[in-house]
């Protein structure tokens, strides 16, 4: 009987998942392995179910590499939630006869894969293929996680359209962009589309208030108005909500503060763009004015998009290399994460991307001191120190805000400081 390789997908969808499944399946079968697709991530494994699987053939996967979504579906179930669920997961994999396991996912799935590898004590060799549109896994040489480039491409096209509508209708758009702790996607889209302003979680300290975030947006709107424009598009990284006080969020009508199986805030339940829109509208109402703002959230539209050529090529390499590692190439590690470094394959041991303080996967955030961030910031419309230091400009801005110049300077100075 042929040895068995299992494939499962965890976390949120990302363009390129099917391409990984395809390349893993083809290379494994060509090397004499039987490939078992496991539905819904770890969901059924933690329950001991062995019937939620499908034997995959080359015919099943030969053309799926160009399609979005996941033929194996996905879930966020955490097998390492307890010793019991972890043991149940490993025992279920053994019942299925799985000797090799390929996990496809982000940081949480990487953590789960590492725990399964550790608990199996060498009986199951595990390789993780890094995917997430958030681009927040710490891959070597700043390589993107697969799915990110497609997500940025699709989101940029959507923002282009909103920018044209904004200019045509003289209104502002507040666009919340997916990205739990890192602003890579928001910044990448804002920079590519030349959005009026992009704000990301990395520019704020823990404990930032709704008022302080609104100051940044309001400052940009006032400066834009001073330039003779009543339109604009603000890209807002949804991870900003993670930096805010959960109690402040919970006190906002209509906001539900909950956590997922991995202990993260369910950001989908926090309509950040809507919250900020209403807060800015209240400010303008207090000034006796009205501002036209449309709130939009972009995220789910990106996750199952058809991958662009970059992600197809990238994922086929990752999937092929994952199988080669399991069969003995590249490294003699019992498990690890497959990466491309300088055009060559490298297997990172699981502990290489774990944070020793938290015991969780490290998060790659935007380096706000890098040239990449500074260039993006230079092309935004937002308040700068020179605006508040020039008496004439300060007076004009303060007049628009119905404030005295020194009062305005004191309130908005924090928005001009680089992180």
PDB file of N, CA and C in Angstrom, residues 64-110:
ATOM      1  N   UNK A  64      -6.963  23.279 -11.492  1.00  0.00           N
ATOM      2  CA  UNK A  64      -7.489  24.154 -10.431  1.00  0.00           C
ATOM      3  C   UNK A  64      -6.522  25.262 -10.041  1.00  0.00           C
ATOM      4  N   UNK A  65      -5.284  25.205 -10.545  1.00  0.00           N
ATOM      5  CA  UNK A  65      -4.278  26.191 -10.118  1.00  0.00           C
ATOM      6  C   UNK A  65      -4.636  27.610 -10.520  1.00  0.00           C
ATOM      7  N   UNK A  66      -5.508  27.767 -11.494  1.00  0.00           N
ATOM      8  CA  UNK A  66      -5.877  29.114 -11.951  1.00  0.00           C
ATOM      9  C   UNK A  66      -7.142  29.632 -11.264  1.00  0.00           C
ATOM     10  N   UNK A  67      -7.703  28.828 -10.369  1.00  0.00           N
ATOM     11  CA  UNK A  67      -8.967  29.197  -9.727  1.00  0.00           C
ATOM     12  C   UNK A  67      -8.756  29.695  -8.293  1.00  0.00           C
ATOM     13  N   UNK A  68      -9.641  30.584  -7.854  1.00  0.00           N
ATOM     14  CA  UNK A  68      -9.608  31.068  -6.484  1.00  0.00           C
ATOM     15  C   UNK A  68     -10.301  30.102  -5.543  1.00  0.00           C
ATOM     16  N   UNK A  69     -10.310  30.452  -4.267  1.00  0.00           N
ATOM     17  CA  UNK A  69     -10.971  29.621  -3.282  1.00  0.00           C
ATOM     18  C   UNK A  69     -10.140  28.405  -2.901  1.00  0.00           C
ATOM     19  N   UNK A  70     -10.811  27.415  -2.311  1.00  0.00           N
ATOM     20  CA  UNK A  70     -10.141  26.189  -1.882  1.00  0.00           C
ATOM     21  C   UNK A  70     -11.077  25.009  -2.092  1.00  0.00           C
ATOM     22  N   UNK A  71     -10.647  24.026  -2.887  1.00  0.00           N
ATOM     23  CA  UNK A  71     -11.499  22.858  -3.119  1.00  0.00           C
ATOM     24  C   UNK A  71     -11.639  22.022  -1.845  1.00  0.00           C
ATOM     25  N   UNK A  72     -10.759  22.257  -0.870  1.00  0.00           N
ATOM     26  CA  UNK A  72     -10.839  21.547   0.409  1.00  0.00           C
ATOM     27  C   UNK A  72     -11.500  22.396   1.491  1.00  0.00           C
ATOM     28  N   UNK A  73     -11.963  23.567   1.100  1.00  0.00           N
ATOM     29  CA  UNK A  73     -12.539  24.530   2.044  1.00  0.00           C
ATOM     30  C   UNK A  73     -11.515  24.870   3.136  1.00  0.00           C
ATOM     31  N   UNK A  74     -11.948  25.505   4.199  1.00  0.00           N
ATOM     32  CA  UNK A  74     -11.023  25.896   5.259  1.00  0.00           C
ATOM     33  C   UNK A  74     -11.798  26.164   6.538  1.00  0.00           C
ATOM     34  N   UNK A  75     -11.084  26.243   7.657  1.00  0.00           N
ATOM     35  CA  UNK A  75     -11.710  26.637   8.921  1.00  0.00           C
ATOM     36  C   UNK A  75     -10.633  27.193   9.840  1.00  0.00           C
ATOM     37  N   UNK A  76     -11.071  27.831  10.922  1.00  0.00           N
ATOM     38  CA  UNK A  76     -10.134  28.420  11.888  1.00  0.00           C
ATOM     39  C   UNK A  76     -10.027  27.587  13.173  1.00  0.00           C
ATOM     40  N   UNK A  77     -10.494  26.366  13.135  1.00  0.00           N
ATOM     41  CA  UNK A  77     -10.441  25.518  14.331  1.00  0.00           C
ATOM     42  C   UNK A  77      -8.989  25.323  14.761  1.00  0.00           C
ATOM     43  N   UNK A  78      -8.748  25.485  16.054  1.00  0.00           N
ATOM     44  CA  UNK A  78      -7.410  25.396  16.627  1.00  0.00           C
ATOM     45  C   UNK A  78      -7.213  24.052  17.318  1.00  0.00           C
ATOM     46  N   UNK A  79      -6.439  23.131  16.725  1.00  0.00           N
ATOM     47  CA  UNK A  79      -6.253  21.816  17.343  1.00  0.00           C
ATOM     48  C   UNK A  79      -5.417  21.870  18.616  1.00  0.00           C
ATOM     49  N   UNK A  80      -4.654  22.943  18.793  1.00  0.00           N
ATOM     50  CA  UNK A  80      -3.794  23.070  19.971  1.00  0.00           C
ATOM     51  C   UNK A  80      -4.487  23.813  21.109  1.00  0.00           C
ATOM     52  N   UNK A  81      -5.800  23.936  21.020  1.00  0.00           N
ATOM     53  CA  UNK A  81      -6.547  24.644  22.058  1.00  0.00           C
ATOM     54  C   UNK A  81      -6.405  23.957  23.404  1.00  0.00           C
ATOM     55  N   UNK A  82      -6.263  22.628  23.369  1.00  0.00           N
ATOM     56  CA  UNK A  82      -6.077  21.861  24.601  1.00  0.00           C
ATOM     57  C   UNK A  82      -5.245  20.630  24.278  1.00  0.00           C
ATOM     58  N   UNK A  83      -4.726  19.988  25.323  1.00  0.00           N
ATOM     59  CA  UNK A  83      -3.963  18.757  25.140  1.00  0.00           C
ATOM     60  C   UNK A  83      -4.847  17.665  24.544  1.00  0.00           C
ATOM     61  N   UNK A  84      -6.125  17.667  24.933  1.00  0.00           N
ATOM     62  CA  UNK A  84      -7.043  16.642  24.456  1.00  0.00           C
ATOM     63  C   UNK A  84      -7.310  16.784  22.961  1.00  0.00           C
ATOM     64  N   UNK A  85      -7.578  18.023  22.505  1.00  0.00           N
ATOM     65  CA  UNK A  85      -7.868  18.218  21.080  1.00  0.00           C
ATOM     66  C   UNK A  85      -6.627  17.963  20.226  1.00  0.00           C
ATOM     67  N   UNK A  86      -5.468  18.321  20.757  1.00  0.00           N
ATOM     68  CA  UNK A  86      -4.230  18.083  20.012  1.00  0.00           C
ATOM     69  C   UNK A  86      -3.981  16.582  19.860  1.00  0.00           C
ATOM     70  N   UNK A  87      -4.143  15.843  20.944  1.00  0.00           N
ATOM     71  CA  UNK A  87      -3.948  14.395  20.894  1.00  0.00           C
ATOM     72  C   UNK A  87      -4.968  13.735  19.975  1.00  0.00           C
ATOM     73  N   UNK A  88      -6.215  14.198  20.046  1.00  0.00           N
ATOM     74  CA  UNK A  88      -7.268  13.648  19.184  1.00  0.00           C
ATOM     75  C   UNK A  88      -6.938  13.883  17.710  1.00  0.00           C
ATOM     76  N   UNK A  89      -6.408  15.055  17.401  1.00  0.00           N
ATOM     77  CA  UNK A  89      -6.037  15.387  16.025  1.00  0.00           C
ATOM     78  C   UNK A  89      -4.957  14.446  15.505  1.00  0.00           C
ATOM     79  N   UNK A  90      -3.922  14.257  16.302  1.00  0.00           N
ATOM     80  CA  UNK A  90      -2.817  13.381  15.887  1.00  0.00           C
ATOM     81  C   UNK A  90      -3.305  11.943  15.719  1.00  0.00           C
ATOM     82  N   UNK A  91      -4.122  11.478  16.638  1.00  0.00           N
ATOM     83  CA  UNK A  91      -4.620  10.112  16.553  1.00  0.00           C
ATOM     84  C   UNK A  91      -5.526   9.916  15.324  1.00  0.00           C
ATOM     85  N   UNK A  92      -6.303  10.945  14.983  1.00  0.00           N
ATOM     86  CA  UNK A  92      -7.163  10.854  13.798  1.00  0.00           C
ATOM     87  C   UNK A  92      -6.321  10.794  12.527  1.00  0.00           C
ATOM     88  N   UNK A  93      -5.263  11.589  12.477  1.00  0.00           N
ATOM     89  CA  UNK A  93      -4.358  11.545  11.321  1.00  0.00           C
ATOM     90  C   UNK A  93      -3.723  10.158  11.185  1.00  0.00           C
ATOM     91  N   UNK A  94      -3.372   9.570  12.317  1.00  0.00           N
ATOM     92  CA  UNK A  94      -2.785   8.222  12.284  1.00  0.00           C
ATOM     93  C   UNK A  94      -3.808   7.194  11.793  1.00  0.00           C
ATOM     94  N   UNK A  95      -5.064   7.324  12.235  1.00  0.00           N
ATOM     95  CA  UNK A  95      -6.112   6.412  11.768  1.00  0.00           C
ATOM     96  C   UNK A  95      -6.281   6.505  10.253  1.00  0.00           C
ATOM     97  N   UNK A  96      -6.096   7.715   9.731  1.00  0.00           N
ATOM     98  CA  UNK A  96      -6.198   7.920   8.282  1.00  0.00           C
ATOM     99  C   UNK A  96      -4.960   7.416   7.545  1.00  0.00           C
ATOM    100  N   UNK A  97      -3.971   7.009   8.306  1.00  0.00           N
ATOM    101  CA  UNK A  97      -2.742   6.503   7.691  1.00  0.00           C
ATOM    102  C   UNK A  97      -1.855   7.587   7.122  1.00  0.00           C
ATOM    103  N   UNK A  98      -1.998   8.805   7.636  1.00  0.00           N
ATOM    104  CA  UNK A  98      -1.220   9.940   7.129  1.00  0.00           C
ATOM    105  C   UNK A  98       0.205   9.881   7.680  1.00  0.00           C
ATOM    106  N   UNK A  99       1.177   9.769   6.787  1.00  0.00           N
ATOM    107  CA  UNK A  99       2.583   9.798   7.190  1.00  0.00           C
ATOM    108  C   UNK A  99       3.176  11.176   6.968  1.00  0.00           C
ATOM    109  N   UNK A 100       2.641  11.874   5.956  1.00  0.00           N
ATOM    110  CA  UNK A 100       3.118  13.219   5.628  1.00  0.00           C
ATOM    111  C   UNK A 100       1.915  14.169   5.647  1.00  0.00           C
ATOM    112  N   UNK A 101       2.115  15.371   6.207  1.00  0.00           N
ATOM    113  CA  UNK A 101       1.021  16.347   6.263  1.00  0.00           C
ATOM    114  C   UNK A 101       1.489  17.690   5.726  1.00  0.00           C
ATOM    115  N   UNK A 102       0.711  18.232   4.773  1.00  0.00           N
ATOM    116  CA  UNK A 102       0.947  19.580   4.245  1.00  0.00           C
ATOM    117  C   UNK A 102      -0.156  20.480   4.769  1.00  0.00           C
ATOM    118  N   UNK A 103       0.204  21.502   5.530  1.00  0.00           N
ATOM    119  CA  UNK A 103      -0.775  22.487   5.994  1.00  0.00           C
ATOM    120  C   UNK A 103      -0.576  23.767   5.204  1.00  0.00           C
ATOM    121  N   UNK A 104      -1.673  24.380   4.835  1.00  0.00           N
ATOM    122  CA  UNK A 104      -1.643  25.629   4.078  1.00  0.00           C
ATOM    123  C   UNK A 104      -2.354  26.671   4.920  1.00  0.00           C
ATOM    124  N   UNK A 105      -1.675  27.747   5.285  1.00  0.00           N
ATOM    125  CA  UNK A 105      -2.329  28.735   6.128  1.00  0.00           C
ATOM    126  C   UNK A 105      -1.401  29.835   6.586  1.00  0.00           C
ATOM    127  N   UNK A 106      -1.913  30.655   7.487  1.00  0.00           N
ATOM    128  CA  UNK A 106      -1.153  31.772   8.021  1.00  0.00           C
ATOM    129  C   UNK A 106      -0.481  31.426   9.332  1.00  0.00           C
ATOM    130  N   UNK A 107      -0.312  32.432  10.182  1.00  0.00           N
ATOM    131  CA  UNK A 107       0.412  32.244  11.428  1.00  0.00           C
ATOM    132  C   UNK A 107      -0.237  31.265  12.380  1.00  0.00           C
ATOM    133  N   UNK A 108      -1.567  31.325  12.500  1.00  0.00           N
ATOM    134  CA  UNK A 108      -2.251  30.419  13.421  1.00  0.00           C
ATOM    135  C   UNK A 108      -2.143  28.966  12.955  1.00  0.00           C
ATOM    136  N   UNK A 109      -2.276  28.751  11.652  1.00  0.00           N
ATOM    137  CA  UNK A 109      -2.166  27.392  11.120  1.00  0.00           C
ATOM    138  C   UNK A 109      -0.735  26.887  11.232  1.00  0.00           C
ATOM    139  N   UNK A 110       0.238  27.795  11.065  1.00  0.00           N
ATOM    140  CA  UNK A 110       1.647  27.416  11.237  1.00  0.00           C
ATOM    141  C   UNK A 110       1.891  26.948  12.673  1.00  0.00           C
TER     142      UNK A 110
END
